[in-house]
Amino acid sequence: MKYASEAILGAALGAAVDGMIVIDSAGVVQLVNPACERIFGFAASEIVGHNVNMLMPEPYHAEHDRYVQNYLATGARKIIGIGREVKGRRKDGTIFPMDLAVGEARDGDQRFFVGIIRDITARKEADRRMSELQTELTQISRLSDVAEISAALAHDINQPLSAAMSYVQTGVRLIKGNKDPQQTVTLLEKSVAEITHASQVVQRVRSFVGHGAPQRGTANVGTIARETVALLDSMAEQARVRLDASIPIALPEIYADEVQIRQVLFNLARNAIEATKDSSVREVRIEAEHGADGFVIVTVSDTGPGIAESVRTQLFKPFVTTKPGGMGIGLSICRTIVASHGGTIEALPRPAGGTEFRVTLPITATEATHGS
Ligand code: ADP
């Protein structure tokens, strides 16, 4: 069958879920199917015979004629045979996202273009909601991380405050006894240093928790690693694990959400401390290097027993845990964050025993980093 009969063509166009629209080389609509009427809210009679740009918001509305002319003159394909996401405008003026694929047909020396339109409002909305939920989940997880190490943090705050209190008390006694004022000044200065220390801990926790809304900018892996070490210092000390970071000064900055990258390093380092606490050698290191292809490679390595066989293949899936009170979401959140930055994360066994988590992060923004 060379040509489908009009009846067959009509049935096909009528049954199609996607909108279909045929225009001539001047952009004038020749034909629309019922799905197209549903999507745009116009009756076919209101569209056919008019310029197709009536279905487009600016800037497409003003520029469409020029797009078509440009294609006819140069043959340079911007959308034909490629397809892309564009915006449509309904009869009621609302603008919506749609996938548009365009094919070209010739009839004698007449040229026509066939557009296939899929309204992706629902998909976009679901994507948006999903990324909103993911952001909320990472935020909740940060709060629960802080809650988990709260005993160690309370110690970090209490200790300098108690020291400051006893300096001040001694200072008060000296003043009452009319003793050497210089000694009192020294005590007060010491107490200021202790209070500053306590307030830095509070500040560190506040920046760890963040504000919720993801925010990307240039970030320094060295700074993030040092802050992570400071946050986990007491926890490591209690577990008698040596925790340190060694990051070269010349490491390029990355384009990232600092709060989220801190969360990744925190999760990896905390897991590493927990895994290492019963080993004979107890060391956790955060290191970084400038990798090839515009990536920074950050590794968190430990001298623990390695990844348990039972979780090895599912490590980054949610709710996978070997810990009695574990939630099993830390690594899955790490993977989500790293992937949304256009990077990768993997766990490798270390030749000398223990595990090395290796994270790559792009130095500049990539496709994936524009998404969320
Ligand atoms: P959770 O810490 O709540 O278990 P995670 O997703 O952070 O959740 O970790 C999942 C599991 O991965 C852990 O229960 C543990 O078995 C394993 N794991 C993670 N990091 C290490 C590590 N450094 N060494 C050994 N096992 C690890």
Tab-separated table of C-alpha atoms and ligand atoms in Angstrom:
chain	number	residue	atom	x	y	z
A	1	MET	CA	0.000	0.000	0.000
A	2	LYS	CA	1.732	3.166	-1.105
A	3	TYR	CA	-0.683	5.764	0.312
A	4	ALA	CA	-2.961	5.193	3.258
A	5	SER	CA	-6.549	6.083	2.468
A	6	GLU	CA	-7.913	9.225	4.080
A	7	ALA	CA	-10.081	7.040	6.342
A	8	ILE	CA	-7.075	5.105	7.633
A	9	LEU	CA	-5.094	8.302	8.119
A	10	GLY	CA	-8.018	9.928	9.934
A	11	ALA	CA	-8.381	6.947	12.272
A	12	ALA	CA	-4.650	6.969	13.025
A	13	LEU	CA	-4.603	10.689	13.748
A	14	GLY	CA	-7.745	10.398	15.883
A	15	ALA	CA	-6.402	7.531	17.968
A	16	ALA	CA	-2.961	9.072	18.560
A	17	VAL	CA	-2.306	10.069	22.157
A	18	ASP	CA	0.239	12.660	21.079
A	19	GLY	CA	-0.791	15.864	19.407
A	20	MET	CA	-0.047	16.065	15.695
A	21	ILE	CA	0.064	19.194	13.641
A	22	VAL	CA	0.963	19.770	9.985
A	23	ILE	CA	2.179	23.156	8.764
A	24	ASP	CA	3.297	24.403	5.377
A	25	SER	CA	6.548	26.183	4.617
A	26	ALA	CA	4.992	29.518	5.581
A	27	GLY	CA	4.145	28.165	9.049
A	28	VAL	CA	0.398	28.003	8.292
A	29	VAL	CA	-1.412	25.122	9.997
A	30	GLN	CA	-2.934	22.613	7.565
A	31	LEU	CA	-4.138	19.927	9.920
A	32	VAL	CA	-4.405	19.114	13.622
A	33	ASN	CA	-5.566	15.925	15.312
A	34	PRO	CA	-8.005	15.664	18.278
A	35	ALA	CA	-5.154	15.178	20.797
A	36	CYS	CA	-3.725	18.490	19.648
A	37	GLU	CA	-7.097	20.167	20.201
A	38	ARG	CA	-7.216	18.684	23.710
A	39	ILE	CA	-3.678	19.762	24.565
A	40	PHE	CA	-4.075	23.379	23.432
A	41	GLY	CA	-7.796	23.815	24.182
A	42	PHE	CA	-8.542	25.141	20.695
A	43	ALA	CA	-10.983	23.592	18.212
A	44	ALA	CA	-9.272	22.531	14.959
A	45	SER	CA	-11.186	25.260	13.125
A	46	GLU	CA	-9.575	27.894	15.352
A	47	ILE	CA	-6.068	26.728	14.460
A	48	VAL	CA	-6.163	25.532	10.853
A	49	GLY	CA	-5.349	28.364	8.429
A	50	HIS	CA	-3.488	30.349	11.114
A	51	ASN	CA	0.207	30.700	11.769
A	52	VAL	CA	1.372	27.912	14.092
A	53	ASN	CA	3.092	30.511	16.258
A	54	MET	CA	-0.316	31.161	17.879
A	55	LEU	CA	0.443	28.019	19.930
A	56	MET	CA	3.789	29.330	21.163
A	57	PRO	CA	4.763	31.755	23.899
A	58	GLU	CA	7.540	34.284	23.393
A	59	PRO	CA	10.304	34.120	22.256
A	60	TYR	CA	9.235	31.233	19.968
A	61	HIS	CA	6.099	33.152	18.937
A	62	ALA	CA	8.070	36.023	17.434
A	63	GLU	CA	10.905	33.934	16.057
A	64	HIS	CA	9.226	30.883	14.590
A	65	ASP	CA	8.818	32.282	11.060
A	66	ARG	CA	12.514	33.087	11.030
A	67	TYR	CA	13.391	29.547	12.241
A	68	VAL	CA	11.466	28.037	9.330
A	69	GLN	CA	12.897	30.489	6.776
A	70	ASN	CA	16.379	29.848	8.075
A	71	TYR	CA	15.926	26.104	7.724
A	72	LEU	CA	14.506	26.414	4.208
A	73	ALA	CA	17.411	28.655	3.177
A	74	THR	CA	20.299	26.794	4.820
A	75	GLY	CA	19.021	23.255	5.507
A	76	ALA	CA	20.585	23.562	8.984
A	77	ARG	CA	18.568	21.379	11.311
A	78	LYS	CA	17.883	22.718	14.756
A	79	ILE	CA	14.909	20.550	15.614
A	80	ILE	CA	13.892	18.501	12.582
A	81	GLY	CA	14.689	14.853	13.181
A	82	ILE	CA	16.175	15.750	16.563
A	83	GLY	CA	13.275	16.676	18.848
A	84	ARG	CA	13.501	18.828	21.892
A	85	GLU	CA	11.710	20.208	24.876
A	86	VAL	CA	9.928	23.487	24.174
A	87	LYS	CA	7.055	25.513	25.607
A	88	GLY	CA	3.493	25.660	24.273
A	89	ARG	CA	0.708	28.151	24.936
A	90	ARG	CA	-2.875	27.026	25.482
A	91	LYS	CA	-6.008	28.939	24.505
A	92	ASP	CA	-6.388	30.153	28.100
A	93	GLY	CA	-2.888	31.646	27.930
A	94	THR	CA	-1.207	29.092	30.192
A	95	ILE	CA	2.266	28.050	29.148
A	96	PHE	CA	3.288	24.408	29.470
A	97	PRO	CA	6.348	22.254	28.738
A	98	MET	CA	6.134	19.872	25.812
A	99	ASP	CA	8.319	17.476	23.889
A	100	LEU	CA	8.307	18.350	20.210
A	101	ALA	CA	9.511	16.138	17.382
A	102	VAL	CA	9.377	17.492	13.840
A	103	GLY	CA	9.436	15.578	10.582
A	104	GLU	CA	9.524	16.945	7.069
A	105	ALA	CA	7.387	15.867	4.104
A	106	ARG	CA	7.405	16.895	0.446
A	107	ASP	CA	4.406	16.816	-1.817
A	108	GLY	CA	5.522	17.802	-5.315
A	109	ASP	CA	7.461	20.999	-4.774
A	110	GLN	CA	5.480	21.823	-1.615
A	111	ARG	CA	7.191	21.242	1.698
A	112	PHE	CA	5.347	20.438	4.905
A	113	PHE	CA	6.400	19.917	8.470
A	114	VAL	CA	4.744	17.482	10.844
A	115	GLY	CA	5.010	18.206	14.547
A	116	ILE	CA	4.368	15.546	17.183
A	117	ILE	CA	3.589	17.085	20.537
A	118	ARG	CA	3.590	15.513	23.964
A	119	ASP	CA	2.367	17.520	26.929
A	120	ILE	CA	4.927	16.773	29.660
A	121	THR	CA	3.393	18.948	32.396
A	122	ALA	CA	2.646	15.936	34.616
A	123	ARG	CA	6.107	14.441	34.124
A	124	LYS	CA	7.786	17.759	34.886
A	125	GLU	CA	5.647	18.218	37.958
A	126	ALA	CA	6.528	14.693	39.142
A	127	ASP	CA	10.248	15.417	38.517
A	128	ARG	CA	9.983	18.669	40.452
A	129	ARG	CA	8.182	16.986	43.335
A	130	MET	CA	10.710	14.167	43.356
A	131	SER	CA	13.640	16.542	43.575
A	132	GLU	CA	11.819	18.497	46.290
A	133	LEU	CA	11.329	15.276	48.271
A	134	GLN	CA	14.957	14.355	47.752
A	135	THR	CA	16.026	17.747	49.073
A	136	GLU	CA	13.777	17.312	52.102
A	137	LEU	CA	15.130	13.831	52.712
A	138	THR	CA	18.749	14.975	52.573
A	139	GLN	CA	17.853	17.787	54.975
A	140	ILE	CA	16.121	15.404	57.405
A	141	SER	CA	19.057	13.064	57.163
A	142	ARG	CA	21.444	15.902	58.111
A	143	LEU	CA	19.339	16.633	61.172
A	144	SER	CA	19.412	12.991	62.161
A	145	ASP	CA	23.197	12.900	61.574
A	146	VAL	CA	23.587	15.771	64.009
A	147	ALA	CA	21.240	14.098	66.488
A	148	GLU	CA	23.334	10.945	66.242
A	149	ILE	CA	26.566	12.685	67.160
A	150	SER	CA	24.898	15.037	69.628
A	151	ALA	CA	26.632	13.476	72.653
A	152	ALA	CA	30.023	14.226	71.125
A	153	LEU	CA	28.889	17.723	70.098
A	154	ALA	CA	27.506	18.440	73.565
A	155	HIS	CA	30.939	17.596	74.920
A	156	ASP	CA	32.584	19.883	72.332
A	157	ILE	CA	30.394	22.751	73.508
A	158	ASN	CA	30.301	22.013	77.255
A	159	GLN	CA	33.987	21.625	77.715
A	160	PRO	CA	35.021	25.150	76.623
A	161	LEU	CA	32.021	26.657	78.407
A	162	SER	CA	32.980	24.986	81.714
A	163	ALA	CA	36.567	26.140	81.252
A	164	ALA	CA	35.366	29.700	80.550
A	165	MET	CA	33.148	29.574	83.643
A	166	SER	CA	35.971	28.586	85.948
A	167	TYR	CA	38.248	31.324	84.475
A	168	VAL	CA	35.553	33.920	85.084
A	169	GLN	CA	34.885	32.653	88.633
A	170	THR	CA	38.570	32.882	89.459
A	171	GLY	CA	38.686	36.361	87.913
A	172	VAL	CA	35.754	37.480	90.080
A	173	ARG	CA	37.554	36.215	93.195
A	174	LEU	CA	40.710	38.088	92.201
A	175	ILE	CA	38.800	41.334	91.664
A	176	LYS	CA	36.994	40.968	95.024
A	177	GLY	CA	40.302	40.355	96.759
A	178	ASN	CA	41.817	43.371	94.991
A	179	LYS	CA	44.498	41.126	93.515
A	180	ASP	CA	46.738	41.812	90.528
A	181	PRO	CA	44.428	43.183	87.751
A	182	GLN	CA	46.736	41.834	85.009
A	183	GLN	CA	46.077	38.282	86.164
A	184	THR	CA	42.322	38.932	85.945
A	185	VAL	CA	42.692	40.301	82.411
A	186	THR	CA	44.582	37.148	81.388
A	187	LEU	CA	41.811	34.947	82.818
A	188	LEU	CA	39.103	36.921	81.038
A	189	GLU	CA	41.036	36.680	77.757
A	190	LYS	CA	41.317	32.924	78.200
A	191	SER	CA	37.592	32.668	78.822
A	192	VAL	CA	36.872	34.682	75.646
A	193	ALA	CA	38.998	32.187	73.685
A	194	GLU	CA	37.051	29.257	75.183
A	195	ILE	CA	33.666	30.844	74.449
A	196	THR	CA	34.780	31.581	70.882
A	197	HIS	CA	35.700	27.933	70.540
A	198	ALA	CA	32.230	26.837	71.739
A	199	SER	CA	30.527	29.268	69.389
A	200	GLN	CA	32.588	27.909	66.470
A	201	VAL	CA	31.225	24.428	67.222
A	202	VAL	CA	27.663	25.790	67.161
A	203	GLN	CA	28.411	27.642	63.921
A	204	ARG	CA	29.854	24.473	62.382
A	205	VAL	CA	26.704	22.517	63.260
A	206	ARG	CA	24.528	25.278	61.843
A	207	SER	CA	26.366	25.295	58.545
A	208	PHE	CA	26.253	21.496	58.473
A	209	VAL	CA	22.457	21.497	58.794
A	210	GLY	CA	22.130	24.248	56.144
A	211	HIS	CA	18.976	26.050	55.115
A	212	GLY	CA	17.227	23.369	53.103
A	213	ALA	CA	17.246	24.991	49.685
A	214	PRO	CA	20.090	23.585	47.571
A	215	GLN	CA	22.531	26.247	46.511
A	216	ARG	CA	25.467	25.758	44.197
A	217	GLY	CA	28.581	27.828	43.905
A	218	THR	CA	32.336	27.431	43.952
A	219	ALA	CA	33.363	25.251	46.868
A	220	ASN	CA	36.680	24.246	48.317
A	221	VAL	CA	37.117	20.540	49.045
A	222	GLY	CA	39.957	21.283	51.483
A	223	THR	CA	37.752	23.528	53.609
A	224	ILE	CA	34.891	21.028	53.524
A	225	ALA	CA	37.213	18.170	54.522
A	226	ARG	CA	38.694	20.139	57.424
A	227	GLU	CA	35.220	21.096	58.682
A	228	THR	CA	34.148	17.451	58.484
A	229	VAL	CA	37.158	16.421	60.539
A	230	ALA	CA	36.357	19.121	63.118
A	231	LEU	CA	32.731	17.970	63.380
A	232	LEU	CA	33.693	14.329	63.837
A	233	ASP	CA	36.749	14.940	65.978
A	234	SER	CA	35.200	14.043	69.316
A	235	MET	CA	33.446	11.015	67.898
A	236	ALA	CA	36.738	9.781	66.464
A	237	GLU	CA	38.521	10.468	69.727
A	238	GLN	CA	35.957	8.460	71.684
A	239	ALA	CA	36.388	5.558	69.252
A	240	ARG	CA	40.190	6.026	69.530
A	241	VAL	CA	40.343	6.444	65.754
A	242	ARG	CA	42.838	8.789	64.156
A	243	LEU	CA	40.924	10.997	61.732
A	244	ASP	CA	42.618	13.466	59.448
A	245	ALA	CA	42.387	15.200	56.117
A	246	SER	CA	45.197	15.935	53.730
A	247	ILE	CA	44.250	18.043	50.744
A	248	PRO	CA	46.782	19.721	48.423
A	249	ILE	CA	46.660	23.522	48.546
A	250	ALA	CA	46.609	23.773	44.745
A	251	LEU	CA	43.442	21.689	44.336
A	252	PRO	CA	40.956	23.445	42.008
A	253	GLU	CA	37.614	24.523	43.450
A	254	ILE	CA	34.518	22.570	42.479
A	255	TYR	CA	31.091	23.861	41.461
A	256	ALA	CA	28.846	22.363	44.083
A	257	ASP	CA	26.377	22.699	46.918
A	258	GLU	CA	28.762	22.968	49.847
A	259	VAL	CA	26.224	21.796	52.440
A	260	GLN	CA	25.520	18.648	50.438
A	261	ILE	CA	29.176	17.826	49.762
A	262	ARG	CA	29.900	18.270	53.465
A	263	GLN	CA	27.069	15.802	54.100
A	264	VAL	CA	28.691	13.269	51.737
A	265	LEU	CA	32.122	13.515	53.393
A	266	PHE	CA	30.529	13.460	56.838
A	267	ASN	CA	28.575	10.266	56.050
A	268	LEU	CA	31.594	8.533	54.556
A	269	ALA	CA	33.917	9.553	57.386
A	270	ARG	CA	31.402	8.648	60.097
A	271	ASN	CA	30.815	5.220	58.521
A	272	ALA	CA	34.585	4.785	58.307
A	273	ILE	CA	35.057	5.641	62.000
A	274	GLU	CA	32.281	3.233	62.984
A	275	ALA	CA	33.791	0.492	60.819
A	276	THR	CA	37.297	1.031	62.201
A	277	LYS	CA	36.665	1.272	65.925
A	278	ASP	CA	37.337	-2.418	66.632
A	279	SER	CA	40.395	-2.789	64.382
A	280	SER	CA	43.923	-2.989	65.719
A	281	VAL	CA	45.040	-0.086	63.505
A	282	ARG	CA	42.409	2.659	63.599
A	283	GLU	CA	42.887	5.301	60.927
A	284	VAL	CA	40.517	7.245	58.693
A	285	ARG	CA	41.829	9.636	56.068
A	286	ILE	CA	40.160	12.088	53.730
A	287	GLU	CA	42.346	12.848	50.716
A	288	ALA	CA	41.826	14.601	47.423
A	289	GLU	CA	43.580	14.980	44.110
A	290	HIS	CA	43.067	16.685	40.801
A	291	GLY	CA	42.001	13.818	38.518
A	292	ALA	CA	41.964	13.726	34.734
A	293	ASP	CA	39.093	15.153	32.633
A	294	GLY	CA	38.184	18.062	34.887
A	295	PHE	CA	37.327	16.062	37.996
A	296	VAL	CA	38.441	16.277	41.591
A	297	ILE	CA	38.780	12.862	43.237
A	298	VAL	CA	38.058	12.701	46.954
A	299	THR	CA	38.750	9.495	48.869
A	300	VAL	CA	37.761	8.479	52.369
A	301	SER	CA	39.766	5.454	53.416
A	302	ASP	CA	39.758	3.388	56.577
A	303	THR	CA	41.541	0.478	58.207
A	304	GLY	CA	38.285	-1.329	59.038
A	305	PRO	CA	37.248	-4.878	58.108
A	306	GLY	CA	35.996	-4.015	54.580
A	307	ILE	CA	32.439	-4.087	53.251
A	308	ALA	CA	30.388	-7.053	54.479
A	309	GLU	CA	29.615	-9.590	51.762
A	310	SER	CA	25.879	-9.362	52.554
A	311	VAL	CA	25.621	-5.694	51.507
A	312	ARG	CA	28.373	-5.411	48.907
A	313	THR	CA	26.210	-5.532	45.782
A	314	GLN	CA	23.460	-3.330	47.242
A	315	LEU	CA	25.658	-0.871	49.105
A	316	PHE	CA	24.191	2.347	47.691
A	317	LYS	CA	20.554	1.210	47.829
A	318	PRO	CA	18.344	2.670	50.574
A	319	PHE	CA	17.650	0.659	53.754
A	320	VAL	CA	20.674	-1.594	53.259
A	321	THR	CA	22.489	-1.826	56.573
A	322	THR	CA	24.448	-4.221	58.775
A	323	LYS	CA	24.095	-2.039	61.872
A	324	PRO	CA	21.541	-2.984	64.534
A	325	GLY	CA	20.123	0.549	64.756
A	326	GLY	CA	21.147	1.562	61.220
A	327	MET	CA	18.753	3.225	58.786
A	328	GLY	CA	20.817	2.336	55.733
A	329	ILE	CA	20.150	5.610	53.939
A	330	GLY	CA	23.505	7.389	54.353
A	331	LEU	CA	25.195	5.911	51.297
A	332	SER	CA	22.072	6.153	49.160
A	333	ILE	CA	21.880	9.875	49.943
A	334	CYS	CA	25.599	10.211	49.167
A	335	ARG	CA	25.008	8.642	45.778
A	336	THR	CA	22.005	10.876	45.016
A	337	ILE	CA	23.979	13.995	45.924
A	338	VAL	CA	27.083	12.997	43.991
A	339	ALA	CA	25.066	11.971	40.906
A	340	SER	CA	23.136	15.255	40.948
A	341	HIS	CA	26.514	17.004	40.815
A	342	GLY	CA	27.519	14.979	37.755
A	343	GLY	CA	29.995	12.852	39.719
A	344	THR	CA	30.441	9.199	40.696
A	345	ILE	CA	30.898	7.252	43.927
A	346	GLU	CA	32.240	3.753	44.461
A	347	ALA	CA	33.616	1.599	47.266
A	348	LEU	CA	36.896	-0.209	46.712
A	349	PRO	CA	38.664	-2.707	48.941
A	350	ARG	CA	42.085	-1.461	50.053
A	351	PRO	CA	44.994	-3.810	49.373
A	352	ALA	CA	46.152	-3.519	52.995
A	353	GLY	CA	42.608	-4.162	54.298
A	354	GLY	CA	39.807	-1.704	54.924
A	355	THR	CA	37.740	0.256	52.453
A	356	GLU	CA	38.238	3.268	50.254
A	357	PHE	CA	35.217	5.291	49.140
A	358	ARG	CA	36.114	7.188	46.016
A	359	VAL	CA	34.062	10.181	44.931
A	360	THR	CA	34.603	12.144	41.731
A	361	LEU	CA	33.186	15.644	41.384
A	362	PRO	CA	33.357	17.848	38.305
A	363	ILE	CA	35.306	21.078	38.659
A	364	THR	CA	32.857	23.003	36.480
A	365	ALA	CA	29.097	22.738	36.002
A	366	THR	CA	27.930	19.820	33.843
A	367	GLU	CA	24.580	18.874	32.320
A	368	ALA	CA	23.516	16.985	35.459
A	369	THR	CA	24.404	19.883	37.732
A	370	HIS	CA	21.800	22.131	36.128
A	371	GLY	CA	18.934	19.771	36.950
A	372	SER	CA	18.090	20.127	40.579
B	1	ADP	P1	23.966	2.876	57.900
B	1	ADP	O1	25.235	3.555	58.328
B	1	ADP	O2	22.734	3.423	58.569
B	1	ADP	O3	24.029	1.376	57.965
B	1	ADP	P2	24.778	3.535	55.194
B	1	ADP	O4	23.980	3.609	53.922
B	1	ADP	O5	25.612	4.708	55.529
B	1	ADP	O6	23.741	3.238	56.354
B	1	ADP	O7	25.726	2.268	55.135
B	1	ADP	C1	25.206	1.021	54.697
B	1	ADP	C2	26.111	-0.116	55.109
B	1	ADP	O8	27.330	-0.049	54.370
B	1	ADP	C3	26.555	-0.115	56.551
B	1	ADP	O9	25.580	-0.690	57.394
B	1	ADP	C4	27.834	-0.948	56.496
B	1	ADP	O10	27.545	-2.329	56.495
B	1	ADP	C5	28.390	-0.636	55.115
B	1	ADP	N1	29.495	0.340	55.185
B	1	ADP	C6	29.435	1.666	54.911
B	1	ADP	N2	30.642	2.233	55.058
B	1	ADP	C7	31.509	1.244	55.409
B	1	ADP	C8	32.929	1.196	55.700
B	1	ADP	N3	33.691	2.283	55.632
B	1	ADP	N4	33.450	-0.017	55.993
B	1	ADP	C9	32.682	-1.133	56.050
B	1	ADP	N5	31.362	-1.141	55.814
B	1	ADP	C10	30.771	0.024	55.489
